[in-house]
Amino acid sequence: EPEVTQTPSHQVTQMGQEVILRCVPISNHLYFYWYRQILGQKVEFLVSFYNNEISEKSEIFDDQFSVERPDGSNFTLKIRSTKLEDSAMYFCASRGAGAYGSNQPQHFGDGTRLSIL
Amino acid sequence: SQKIEQNSEALNIQEGKTATLTCNYTNYSPAYLQWYRQDPGRGPVFLLLIRENEKEKRKERLKVTFDTTLKQSLFHITASQPADSATYLCALGQDTDKLIFGTGTRLQVFP
């Protein structure tokens, strides 16, 4: 069964450094997302992306964050200058074509655990 | 403010029984609702999606109901097995594409 893959599984970075998290969505999917989950807390939406544009972003997704689909397969999340509070599990998700609320669920990868020192 | 609550942090049941998990929401009118399973250190795995005009959905041993009047969804696992032990998340979607997640219910099925 097709799946969303994320690399690396664990990233350790010094505060203030840039980090890029990578995702390969399911191949025929058109909608892409990033979520994060701080340890012991709920999954939180960061950003949605469709047709090479951000569709929606949350308050968490400030100027330090950016997303890109550099080629036909990868989808990346960049944090320019990491902070201690960016430490979390970051999940990429994708879904197939269909209007909002259609029977096209979001499928998640297993995440990248980001640790900021 | 919008709130999504899932019942008690942990639910312990005996193998073979039916597990019932609840998801209540306030100040929100979701167009659809999804249930996910999450194992430790893993990403959420999609289980079922139900839309606002649907009352019930089934998939094998799983059943989900959606009551927009009560603002509640129930998720049932019949004939539960130890392998069903995990955290179960409900997630609501509206007219945009983002999912709003509840905090999850940890289910433990013991032999």
Short mmCIF file of C-alpha atoms in Angstrom, two decimals:
data_model
loop_
_atom_site.label_atom_id
_atom_site.label_comp_id
_atom_site.label_asym_id
_atom_site.label_seq_id
_atom_site.Cartn_x
_atom_site.Cartn_y
_atom_site.Cartn_z
CA GLU A 1 0.00 0.00 0.00
CA PRO A 2 1.38 3.45 -0.91
CA GLU A 3 2.63 5.46 2.02
CA VAL A 4 4.01 8.86 2.94
CA THR A 5 7.72 8.70 3.77
CA GLN A 6 9.63 11.22 5.84
CA THR A 7 13.34 11.77 6.37
CA PRO A 8 15.21 11.95 8.61
CA SER A 9 13.41 10.06 11.35
CA HIS A 10 15.30 12.07 13.97
CA GLN A 11 17.03 15.43 13.59
CA VAL A 12 19.12 17.07 16.28
CA THR A 13 19.98 20.73 15.68
CA GLN A 14 21.51 23.59 17.60
CA MET A 15 19.22 26.50 18.39
CA GLY A 16 19.40 29.15 15.72
CA GLN A 17 20.33 26.74 12.96
CA GLU A 18 18.25 26.09 9.87
CA VAL A 19 16.63 22.71 9.41
CA ILE A 20 14.88 21.11 6.44
CA LEU A 21 12.47 18.25 6.93
CA ARG A 22 11.69 16.14 3.91
CA CYS A 23 8.62 14.25 2.81
CA VAL A 24 7.66 12.13 -0.16
CA PRO A 25 3.86 12.16 -0.39
CA ILE A 26 1.83 9.39 -1.98
CA SER A 27 2.50 9.64 -5.69
CA ASN A 28 -0.91 10.57 -7.11
CA HIS A 29 -1.85 12.91 -4.28
CA LEU A 30 -2.30 16.61 -4.91
CA TYR A 31 -2.81 18.09 -1.43
CA PHE A 32 -0.01 18.25 1.10
CA TYR A 33 0.19 19.18 4.74
CA TRP A 34 2.51 19.60 7.68
CA TYR A 35 1.41 19.03 11.26
CA ARG A 36 3.38 18.91 14.47
CA GLN A 37 2.95 17.17 17.81
CA ILE A 38 4.78 18.37 20.87
CA LEU A 39 5.49 15.49 23.24
CA GLY A 40 2.35 14.53 25.15
CA GLN A 41 0.17 17.05 23.31
CA LYS A 42 -2.25 16.89 20.44
CA VAL A 43 -1.48 16.99 16.75
CA GLU A 44 -1.57 20.59 15.48
CA PHE A 45 -2.04 21.84 11.93
CA LEU A 46 0.77 23.95 10.47
CA VAL A 47 0.14 24.43 6.76
CA SER A 48 -1.65 23.07 3.72
CA PHE A 49 -0.30 23.24 0.17
CA TYR A 50 -1.93 22.75 -3.20
CA ASN A 51 -0.98 23.65 -6.75
CA ASN A 52 2.38 25.03 -5.60
CA GLU A 53 0.81 27.46 -3.20
CA ILE A 54 0.04 27.61 0.49
CA SER A 55 -3.71 27.14 0.91
CA GLU A 56 -3.88 27.82 4.62
CA LYS A 57 -1.50 28.24 7.53
CA SER A 58 -1.87 28.37 11.28
CA GLU A 59 -0.58 30.95 13.73
CA ILE A 60 2.32 28.63 14.48
CA PHE A 61 3.51 28.88 10.87
CA ASP A 62 5.25 32.24 11.16
CA ASP A 63 7.96 33.81 8.99
CA GLN A 64 10.52 31.33 10.23
CA PHE A 65 8.69 28.52 8.45
CA SER A 66 8.44 27.84 4.73
CA VAL A 67 7.35 24.97 2.53
CA GLU A 68 8.38 23.97 -0.93
CA ARG A 69 7.72 21.31 -3.51
CA PRO A 70 11.06 21.47 -5.32
CA ASP A 71 10.29 18.65 -7.76
CA GLY A 72 7.49 16.26 -8.59
CA SER A 73 7.99 14.04 -5.59
CA ASN A 74 9.39 15.91 -2.57
CA PHE A 75 7.66 18.27 -0.17
CA THR A 76 9.83 20.08 2.36
CA LEU A 77 9.38 22.11 5.53
CA LYS A 78 12.14 24.57 6.38
CA ILE A 79 12.63 26.28 9.72
CA ARG A 80 15.10 29.12 9.24
CA SER A 81 16.27 29.81 12.77
CA THR A 82 15.18 27.11 15.15
CA LYS A 83 14.05 27.77 18.70
CA LEU A 84 13.88 25.44 21.67
CA GLU A 85 10.09 25.41 21.42
CA ASP A 86 10.29 24.02 17.88
CA SER A 87 11.22 20.66 19.38
CA ALA A 88 8.40 18.32 18.36
CA MET A 89 7.39 15.52 16.06
CA TYR A 90 6.64 16.87 12.58
CA PHE A 91 4.23 14.93 10.42
CA CYS A 92 3.73 15.27 6.69
CA ALA A 93 0.38 14.23 5.22
CA SER A 94 -1.14 14.03 1.78
CA ARG A 95 -4.50 13.28 0.22
CA GLY A 96 -5.93 12.60 -3.19
CA ALA A 97 -8.12 14.82 -5.34
CA GLY A 98 -11.56 15.78 -4.11
CA ALA A 99 -13.36 18.71 -2.61
CA TYR A 100 -13.10 19.50 1.05
CA GLY A 101 -15.06 17.02 3.04
CA SER A 102 -14.90 14.43 0.30
CA ASN A 103 -14.09 10.82 1.05
CA GLN A 104 -10.40 11.48 0.62
CA PRO A 105 -8.71 11.17 3.99
CA GLN A 106 -5.32 12.59 4.85
CA HIS A 107 -2.58 9.98 5.10
CA PHE A 108 0.31 10.64 7.45
CA GLY A 109 3.96 9.71 7.48
CA ASP A 110 5.71 8.45 10.59
CA GLY A 111 7.21 11.84 11.29
CA THR A 112 10.54 13.47 11.96
CA ARG A 113 11.43 13.95 15.58
CA LEU A 114 13.11 17.35 15.80
CA SER A 115 15.22 18.05 18.87
CA ILE A 116 16.59 21.56 19.35
CA LEU A 117 19.51 21.89 21.75
CA SER B 1 -13.50 28.97 21.71
CA GLN B 2 -13.49 25.70 19.74
CA LYS B 3 -12.95 22.64 21.82
CA ILE B 4 -12.64 18.94 21.05
CA GLU B 5 -12.70 16.50 23.93
CA GLN B 6 -12.11 12.80 23.88
CA ASN B 7 -13.18 10.63 26.76
CA SER B 8 -10.89 9.81 29.62
CA GLU B 9 -7.22 9.69 28.95
CA ALA B 10 -7.12 5.89 29.14
CA LEU B 11 -9.67 3.17 28.56
CA ASN B 12 -8.97 -0.37 29.75
CA ILE B 13 -11.13 -3.23 28.52
CA GLN B 14 -10.99 -6.97 28.35
CA GLU B 15 -10.31 -8.81 25.12
CA GLY B 16 -13.48 -9.68 23.25
CA LYS B 17 -15.49 -6.76 24.62
CA THR B 18 -16.60 -3.71 22.66
CA ALA B 19 -14.58 -0.55 23.17
CA THR B 20 -16.49 2.71 22.82
CA LEU B 21 -14.59 5.95 22.48
CA THR B 22 -16.23 9.37 22.44
CA CYS B 23 -15.37 12.63 20.75
CA ASN B 24 -17.31 15.73 21.80
CA TYR B 25 -16.92 19.14 20.29
CA THR B 26 -18.17 22.64 21.07
CA ASN B 27 -18.31 25.91 19.16
CA TYR B 28 -17.66 24.04 15.96
CA SER B 29 -19.66 22.79 12.97
CA PRO B 30 -17.57 20.16 11.23
CA ALA B 31 -18.35 19.02 7.71
CA TYR B 32 -16.64 15.71 8.36
CA LEU B 33 -14.84 13.82 11.04
CA GLN B 34 -12.00 11.33 10.82
CA TRP B 35 -10.73 8.73 13.27
CA TYR B 36 -7.08 7.78 13.41
CA ARG B 37 -5.00 5.27 15.30
CA GLN B 38 -1.60 6.31 16.63
CA ASP B 39 1.01 3.96 18.05
CA PRO B 40 3.93 5.29 20.14
CA GLY B 41 6.50 7.05 17.97
CA ARG B 42 4.44 6.61 14.81
CA GLY B 43 2.22 8.82 12.69
CA PRO B 44 -1.58 8.74 12.78
CA VAL B 45 -3.07 5.96 10.67
CA PHE B 46 -6.41 6.69 9.01
CA LEU B 47 -9.30 4.44 10.03
CA LEU B 48 -12.66 5.95 9.09
CA LEU B 49 -14.16 9.16 7.73
CA ILE B 50 -17.76 10.21 8.28
CA ARG B 51 -19.49 13.24 6.82
CA GLU B 52 -22.03 15.50 8.53
CA ASN B 53 -24.93 14.03 6.56
CA GLU B 54 -24.02 10.46 7.50
CA LYS B 55 -25.17 8.85 10.71
CA GLU B 56 -22.98 5.78 10.75
CA LYS B 57 -20.04 4.18 8.97
CA ARG B 58 -18.63 0.68 9.35
CA LYS B 59 -15.44 -1.05 8.39
CA GLU B 60 -14.83 -4.59 9.55
CA ARG B 61 -14.87 -4.47 13.40
CA LEU B 62 -15.00 -0.67 13.46
CA LYS B 63 -18.08 1.53 13.60
CA VAL B 64 -18.34 5.28 13.88
CA THR B 65 -21.43 7.41 14.47
CA PHE B 66 -21.84 11.14 14.07
CA ASP B 67 -24.56 13.11 15.85
CA THR B 68 -24.45 16.77 14.88
CA THR B 69 -27.24 17.59 17.33
CA LEU B 70 -25.36 16.19 20.30
CA LYS B 71 -22.07 17.37 18.76
CA GLN B 72 -20.61 13.97 19.33
CA SER B 73 -19.01 11.07 17.52
CA LEU B 74 -18.74 7.57 18.93
CA PHE B 75 -16.12 5.09 17.78
CA HIS B 76 -16.67 1.41 18.48
CA ILE B 77 -14.29 -1.52 18.19
CA THR B 78 -16.13 -4.81 18.51
CA ALA B 79 -14.50 -8.07 19.56
CA SER B 80 -11.47 -6.08 20.73
CA GLN B 81 -8.02 -7.66 20.66
CA PRO B 82 -4.77 -6.79 22.44
CA ALA B 83 -3.46 -5.65 19.03
CA ASP B 84 -6.09 -2.88 19.11
CA SER B 85 -4.21 -1.27 22.01
CA ALA B 86 -3.17 2.21 20.82
CA THR B 87 -4.17 5.86 21.07
CA TYR B 88 -7.20 6.80 19.00
CA LEU B 89 -7.57 10.33 17.70
CA CYS B 90 -10.61 12.10 16.35
CA ALA B 91 -10.05 14.93 13.91
CA LEU B 92 -12.60 17.40 12.61
CA GLY B 93 -12.62 19.17 9.29
CA GLN B 94 -14.74 22.06 8.14
CA ASP B 95 -14.89 23.96 4.87
CA THR B 96 -11.14 24.21 4.76
CA ASP B 97 -8.74 21.34 4.58
CA LYS B 98 -7.04 21.51 7.94
CA LEU B 99 -7.82 18.90 10.54
CA ILE B 100 -8.38 19.86 14.17
CA PHE B 101 -7.37 16.98 16.42
CA GLY B 102 -8.57 15.93 19.82
CA THR B 103 -6.10 14.91 22.50
CA GLY B 104 -6.76 11.22 21.93
CA THR B 105 -7.87 8.29 24.03
CA ARG B 106 -5.38 5.59 24.97
CA LEU B 107 -7.02 2.18 24.68
CA GLN B 108 -5.55 -0.83 26.45
CA VAL B 109 -7.05 -4.24 25.69
CA PHE B 110 -5.91 -6.90 28.09
CA PRO B 111 -6.26 -10.68 27.63
#
